[in-house]
Coordinates of C-alpha atoms in Angstrom, one line a residue:
X1 CA 131.1 116.7 106.8
X2 CA 127.9 115.7 104.9
X3 CA 124.8 116.4 106.9
X4 CA 122.9 119.6 106.9
X5 CA 124.2 120.5 110.3
X6 CA 127.7 118.9 110.0
X7 CA 129.7 118.0 112.0
X8 CA 127.3 118.2 115.0
X9 CA 125.2 115.1 114.4
X10 CA 128.1 113.1 113.1
X11 CA 130.2 113.8 116.2
X12 CA 127.3 113.3 118.6
X13 CA 126.4 109.9 116.9
X14 CA 130.0 108.8 116.8
X15 CA 130.5 109.4 120.5
X16 CA 127.2 107.7 121.4
X17 CA 128.1 104.6 119.3
X18 CA 131.7 104.4 120.6
X19 CA 130.5 104.6 124.2
X20 CA 127.8 101.9 123.6
X21 CA 130.1 99.3 122.0
X22 CA 133.7 98.7 121.2
X23 CA 133.3 100.3 117.8
X24 CA 136.1 102.6 116.5
X25 CA 135.1 105.6 114.5
X26 CA 137.2 107.6 112.1
X27 CA 135.8 111.1 111.6
X28 CA 137.0 112.5 108.2
X29 CA 136.7 116.2 107.8
X30 CA 138.1 119.6 108.6
X31 CA 140.4 119.0 111.6
X32 CA 139.7 122.2 113.5
X33 CA 135.9 122.1 113.1
X34 CA 135.6 118.4 114.0
X35 CA 138.0 118.7 116.9
X36 CA 136.1 121.7 118.3
X37 CA 132.9 119.7 118.4
X38 CA 134.5 116.6 119.7
X39 CA 136.1 118.5 122.6
X40 CA 132.6 119.0 124.0
X41 CA 132.7 115.3 125.0
X42 CA 135.4 114.7 127.6
X43 CA 134.7 110.9 127.4
X44 CA 134.2 110.0 123.8
X45 CA 135.5 106.4 123.4
X46 CA 137.7 105.3 120.4
X47 CA 137.4 108.2 117.9
X48 CA 140.1 109.4 115.5
X49 CA 140.0 112.5 113.4
X50 CA 141.5 112.5 109.9
X51 CA 141.9 115.9 108.2
X52 CA 140.2 116.6 104.8
X53 CA 141.0 119.9 103.1
X54 CA 137.9 119.8 100.9
X55 CA 134.2 119.1 101.3
X56 CA 131.6 117.9 98.8
X57 CA 128.5 120.2 98.9
X58 CA 124.9 119.1 98.4
X59 CA 124.7 121.1 95.1
X60 CA 128.0 119.8 93.7
X61 CA 127.8 117.8 90.5
X62 CA 128.7 114.2 91.5
X63 CA 131.0 113.8 88.5
X64 CA 132.8 117.1 89.2
X65 CA 133.0 116.4 92.9
X66 CA 134.8 113.1 92.1
X67 CA 137.1 114.6 89.5
X68 CA 137.9 117.9 91.1
X69 CA 137.7 117.4 94.9
X70 CA 140.3 114.5 95.3
X71 CA 141.0 115.5 98.9
X72 CA 137.3 115.8 100.0
X73 CA 136.2 114.0 103.2
X74 CA 134.0 111.8 101.1
X75 CA 136.8 110.4 98.8
X76 CA 139.3 110.1 101.6
X77 CA 136.9 108.0 103.7
X78 CA 136.1 105.8 100.7
X79 CA 139.8 105.3 100.1
X80 CA 140.1 104.2 103.7
X81 CA 137.5 101.5 103.1
X82 CA 139.2 100.4 99.8
X83 CA 142.6 100.1 101.6
X84 CA 141.2 98.2 104.5
X85 CA 141.8 101.0 107.0
X86 CA 138.0 101.0 107.7
X87 CA 135.3 98.3 107.5
X88 CA 132.4 100.5 106.6
X89 CA 131.6 104.0 105.2
X90 CA 128.8 106.3 106.2
X91 CA 127.7 109.7 104.8
X92 CA 124.8 112.0 105.2
X93 CA 126.0 114.1 102.3
X94 CA 125.6 114.3 98.5
X95 CA 124.0 110.9 97.6
X96 CA 125.0 111.1 93.9
X97 CA 128.6 111.7 94.9
X98 CA 128.5 108.8 97.4
X99 CA 127.2 106.5 94.7
X100 CA 129.6 107.6 92.0
X101 CA 132.6 107.6 94.4
X102 CA 131.7 104.1 95.6
X103 CA 131.5 102.8 92.0
X104 CA 134.8 104.4 91.1
X105 CA 136.9 103.7 94.2
X106 CA 135.3 100.5 95.6
X107 CA 134.0 99.0 92.4
X108 CA 131.0 96.6 92.1
X109 CA 130.7 93.1 93.4
X110 CA 131.6 90.6 90.6
X111 CA 128.5 90.0 88.5
X112 CA 126.6 93.1 89.6
X113 CA 126.0 95.5 86.8
X114 CA 124.3 98.2 88.9
X115 CA 124.3 98.9 92.6
X116 CA 121.0 99.7 94.3
X117 CA 119.9 101.8 97.3
X118 CA 118.1 99.7 99.8
X119 CA 116.2 100.5 103.0
X120 CA 113.8 98.7 105.3
X121 CA 110.4 100.4 106.0
X122 CA 107.7 99.6 108.6
X123 CA 104.6 97.7 107.6
X124 CA 101.1 97.6 109.1
X125 CA 101.5 94.1 110.4
X126 CA 104.4 95.2 112.7
X127 CA 107.2 93.9 110.5
X128 CA 109.4 95.5 107.9
X129 CA 109.8 95.4 104.1
X130 CA 113.0 95.9 102.1
X131 CA 112.5 98.3 99.2
X132 CA 115.0 98.7 96.4
X133 CA 116.1 100.5 94.3
X134 CA 115.4 103.9 95.9
X135 CA 117.1 106.1 93.4
X136 CA 120.5 104.9 92.3
X137 CA 119.2 103.9 88.8
X138 CA 116.4 105.7 87.0
X139 CA 116.3 103.1 84.2
X140 CA 116.9 99.4 84.8
X141 CA 117.2 96.3 82.6
X142 CA 115.4 93.1 83.4
X143 CA 118.8 91.6 84.4
X144 CA 119.5 94.4 86.9
X145 CA 116.0 94.1 88.5
X146 CA 116.6 90.4 89.0
X147 CA 119.9 91.2 90.6
X148 CA 118.1 93.7 92.9
X149 CA 115.7 90.9 93.9
X150 CA 118.7 88.7 94.8
X151 CA 120.4 91.4 96.8
X152 CA 117.2 92.4 98.6
X153 CA 116.6 88.7 99.5
X154 CA 120.1 88.3 101.0
X155 CA 119.7 91.6 102.9
X156 CA 116.3 90.5 104.3
X157 CA 117.8 87.2 105.4
X158 CA 120.7 88.7 107.2
X159 CA 119.3 91.9 108.6
X160 CA 115.6 91.0 109.2
X161 CA 116.2 87.4 110.0
X162 CA 113.7 86.2 107.4
X163 CA 114.7 82.7 106.3
X164 CA 112.8 82.6 103.1
X165 CA 111.9 86.2 102.1
X166 CA 108.8 86.8 99.9
X167 CA 110.0 88.8 96.9
X168 CA 107.5 91.0 95.0
X169 CA 107.9 93.1 91.9
X170 CA 106.3 96.6 91.7
X171 CA 103.8 96.7 88.9
X172 CA 100.5 98.4 87.9
X173 CA 98.6 95.2 88.7
X174 CA 99.1 91.8 90.2
X175 CA 98.4 89.9 87.0
X176 CA 101.3 88.2 85.3
X177 CA 100.6 89.9 82.0
X178 CA 100.7 93.5 83.5
X179 CA 103.4 96.0 82.8
X180 CA 106.0 96.6 80.1
X181 CA 108.2 94.1 78.4
X182 CA 110.9 94.5 81.1
X183 CA 108.5 93.8 83.9
X184 CA 107.2 90.7 82.1
X185 CA 110.7 89.4 81.5
X186 CA 111.6 90.0 85.2
X187 CA 108.4 88.2 86.2
X188 CA 109.2 85.2 84.0
X189 CA 112.9 84.9 85.2
X190 CA 112.1 85.3 88.9
X191 CA 109.3 82.8 88.6
X192 CA 111.7 80.3 87.1
X193 CA 114.4 81.0 89.6
X194 CA 114.8 78.1 92.0
X195 CA 116.2 79.9 95.1
X196 CA 114.2 83.1 95.0
X197 CA 110.8 83.0 96.7
X198 CA 109.1 85.2 94.1
X199 CA 105.4 85.9 94.9
X200 CA 104.7 87.8 91.7
X201 CA 103.7 91.4 91.0
X202 CA 102.6 93.7 93.8
X203 CA 101.0 97.1 93.6
X204 CA 102.5 100.1 95.5
X205 CA 99.6 99.9 98.0
X206 CA 100.8 96.5 99.1
X207 CA 104.3 97.7 100.0
X208 CA 103.4 98.7 103.5
X209 CA 100.9 95.9 104.3
X210 CA 103.4 93.1 104.9
X211 CA 102.5 91.1 101.8
X212 CA 106.1 90.9 100.8
X213 CA 109.4 91.0 102.6
X214 CA 111.3 92.4 99.7
X215 CA 109.9 94.7 97.0
X216 CA 111.8 95.4 93.8
X217 CA 111.5 98.3 91.4
X218 CA 113.6 100.7 89.4
X219 CA 115.1 103.7 91.2
X220 CA 112.7 106.2 89.6
X221 CA 109.7 104.4 90.9
X222 CA 111.3 103.5 94.3
X223 CA 112.3 107.1 95.0
X224 CA 108.8 108.4 94.2
X225 CA 107.3 105.7 96.5
X226 CA 109.6 106.6 99.3
X227 CA 109.2 110.4 99.1
X228 CA 105.4 110.1 98.6
X229 CA 105.1 107.9 101.7
X230 CA 107.3 110.4 103.7
X231 CA 105.1 113.3 102.6
X232 CA 101.9 111.5 103.4
X233 CA 103.2 110.5 106.8
X234 CA 104.0 114.2 107.6
X235 CA 100.6 115.2 106.4
X236 CA 98.8 112.7 108.6
X237 CA 101.0 113.7 111.6
X238 CA 100.2 117.4 111.1
X239 CA 96.5 116.7 110.6
X240 CA 96.4 114.5 113.7
X241 CA 98.1 117.1 115.8
X242 CA 95.6 119.8 114.7
X243 CA 92.7 117.5 115.6
X244 CA 94.1 116.5 119.0
X245 CA 94.7 120.1 119.9
X246 CA 91.2 121.2 118.8
X247 CA 89.4 120.8 122.2
X248 CA 90.0 119.9 125.8
X249 CA 88.5 116.5 125.2
X250 CA 90.8 115.6 122.4
X251 CA 93.8 117.1 124.4
X252 CA 92.9 114.7 127.2
X253 CA 92.7 111.8 124.7
X254 CA 96.1 112.8 123.4
X255 CA 97.6 112.8 126.9
X256 CA 96.2 109.4 127.6
X257 CA 97.6 108.1 124.3
X258 CA 101.0 109.6 124.7
X259 CA 102.8 106.3 125.0
X260 CA 101.2 104.9 121.8
X261 CA 102.2 108.1 119.9
X262 CA 105.8 107.7 121.1
X263 CA 105.9 104.1 120.0
X264 CA 104.5 105.0 116.6
X265 CA 107.1 107.8 116.2
X266 CA 109.9 105.3 117.0
X267 CA 108.6 102.8 114.5
X268 CA 108.3 105.3 111.7
X269 CA 111.4 107.5 112.5
X270 CA 114.2 106.9 110.0
X271 CA 116.7 107.9 112.7
X272 CA 115.8 104.7 114.5
X273 CA 117.1 102.5 111.7
X274 CA 120.4 101.9 110.0
X275 CA 119.8 104.1 107.0
X276 CA 120.0 103.2 103.4
X277 CA 122.6 100.7 102.2
X278 CA 124.2 100.8 98.7
X279 CA 124.1 97.2 97.8
X280 CA 126.2 95.6 95.1
X281 CA 129.4 97.6 96.0
X282 CA 132.6 96.0 97.4
X283 CA 132.1 97.3 100.9
X284 CA 129.6 98.4 103.4
X285 CA 128.3 101.8 102.3
X286 CA 125.5 103.5 104.3
X287 CA 123.7 106.6 103.0
X288 CA 121.9 108.9 105.5
X289 CA 119.5 111.7 105.0
X290 CA 121.0 115.2 105.2
X291 CA 118.6 116.1 108.1
X292 CA 119.6 113.0 110.2
X293 CA 120.2 113.4 113.9
X294 CA 122.9 112.2 116.2
X295 CA 120.6 109.2 117.0
X296 CA 120.4 108.5 113.3
X297 CA 124.3 108.5 113.0
X298 CA 124.6 106.3 116.0
X299 CA 122.2 103.7 114.8
X300 CA 123.8 103.8 111.3
X301 CA 127.2 103.1 112.8
X302 CA 125.9 100.2 114.9
X303 CA 124.0 98.8 112.0
X304 CA 127.0 99.1 109.7
X305 CA 129.1 97.3 112.3
X306 CA 126.5 94.5 112.4
X307 CA 126.4 94.2 108.6
X308 CA 130.2 93.9 108.4
X309 CA 130.3 91.2 111.1
X310 CA 127.5 89.3 109.3
X311 CA 129.5 89.4 106.1
X312 CA 126.9 91.1 104.0
X313 CA 129.2 91.7 101.0
X314 CA 130.4 88.1 100.9
X315 CA 126.8 86.8 101.1
X316 CA 125.7 89.2 98.3
X317 CA 128.5 87.8 96.2
X318 CA 127.4 84.3 96.8
X319 CA 123.8 85.2 96.1
X320 CA 124.6 86.8 92.8
X321 CA 126.6 83.7 91.7
X322 CA 123.6 81.5 92.5
X323 CA 121.3 83.9 90.5
X324 CA 123.7 83.7 87.5
X325 CA 123.4 79.9 87.5
X326 CA 119.6 80.2 87.6
X327 CA 119.6 82.5 84.7
X328 CA 121.9 80.3 82.7
X329 CA 119.6 77.3 83.3
X330 CA 116.5 79.4 82.3
X331 CA 118.2 80.5 79.1
X332 CA 119.3 77.0 78.3
X333 CA 115.8 75.6 78.7

């Protein structure tokens, strides 16, 4: 019941995913509304509906939503994950409520002080970069940023298949002495860490060039980078469309380049990816944009299934433990 057009994309994506694989989907929401939409698909695979009397709205305060709406679809679904009745949780609803509900109901991985929102973005060299945190934490300590680096590295290894991810730290310059005291501490600790392939500071412009496989920053910075890049992408798309439609010559060029434009759209469309993961929580939690489509829901479901089967949570726990040993050795020396 989370997306802007709920439950239409949720049901459409669930049906597509269940018909494509052996995945079982539990749709938590208003029984009559969800059933009416699901009835449009005579063949819908393994889908179950669980009734929820309440719904968390986009403008609800996360704290009040968790305290007051105990029977919301969001909290019921999170409790299913906590109780082992589900293996992953997805929502295109109130991000703040998802984060707070996950912390309260699922709890953090042992040793993780703050969870982080993580997403892979396309780069100009044809690859992807893992960027975190994208908004879960406005202010971060040096310890938390180091934990983000570890979690991002594990995610890149499992999801992108990068054996030794290059980890960079967002800063105002590449020099070691750049930035505030927190950035300098993070740089020193990650440099001394034995199992993190830290390449040093990177400027925001390097995020999309393929220079690093994982880029770490606080949630305030990460959210601005993400939203600015999305806005620039829309601007370039609109400007390009205007130019291509300006004359019969450019229209012909657009027609001849149609396949290239479709490939570009697929590479840059967030609906073609799993969505954003909330790393550091005891369970697979996927956060989707409110405007996501049925395709976005489908890919998020399939991606969540893959993350669960890869044992993402267990690998994150192991990585955090290795980081703790590194930090202890650094402090001892």
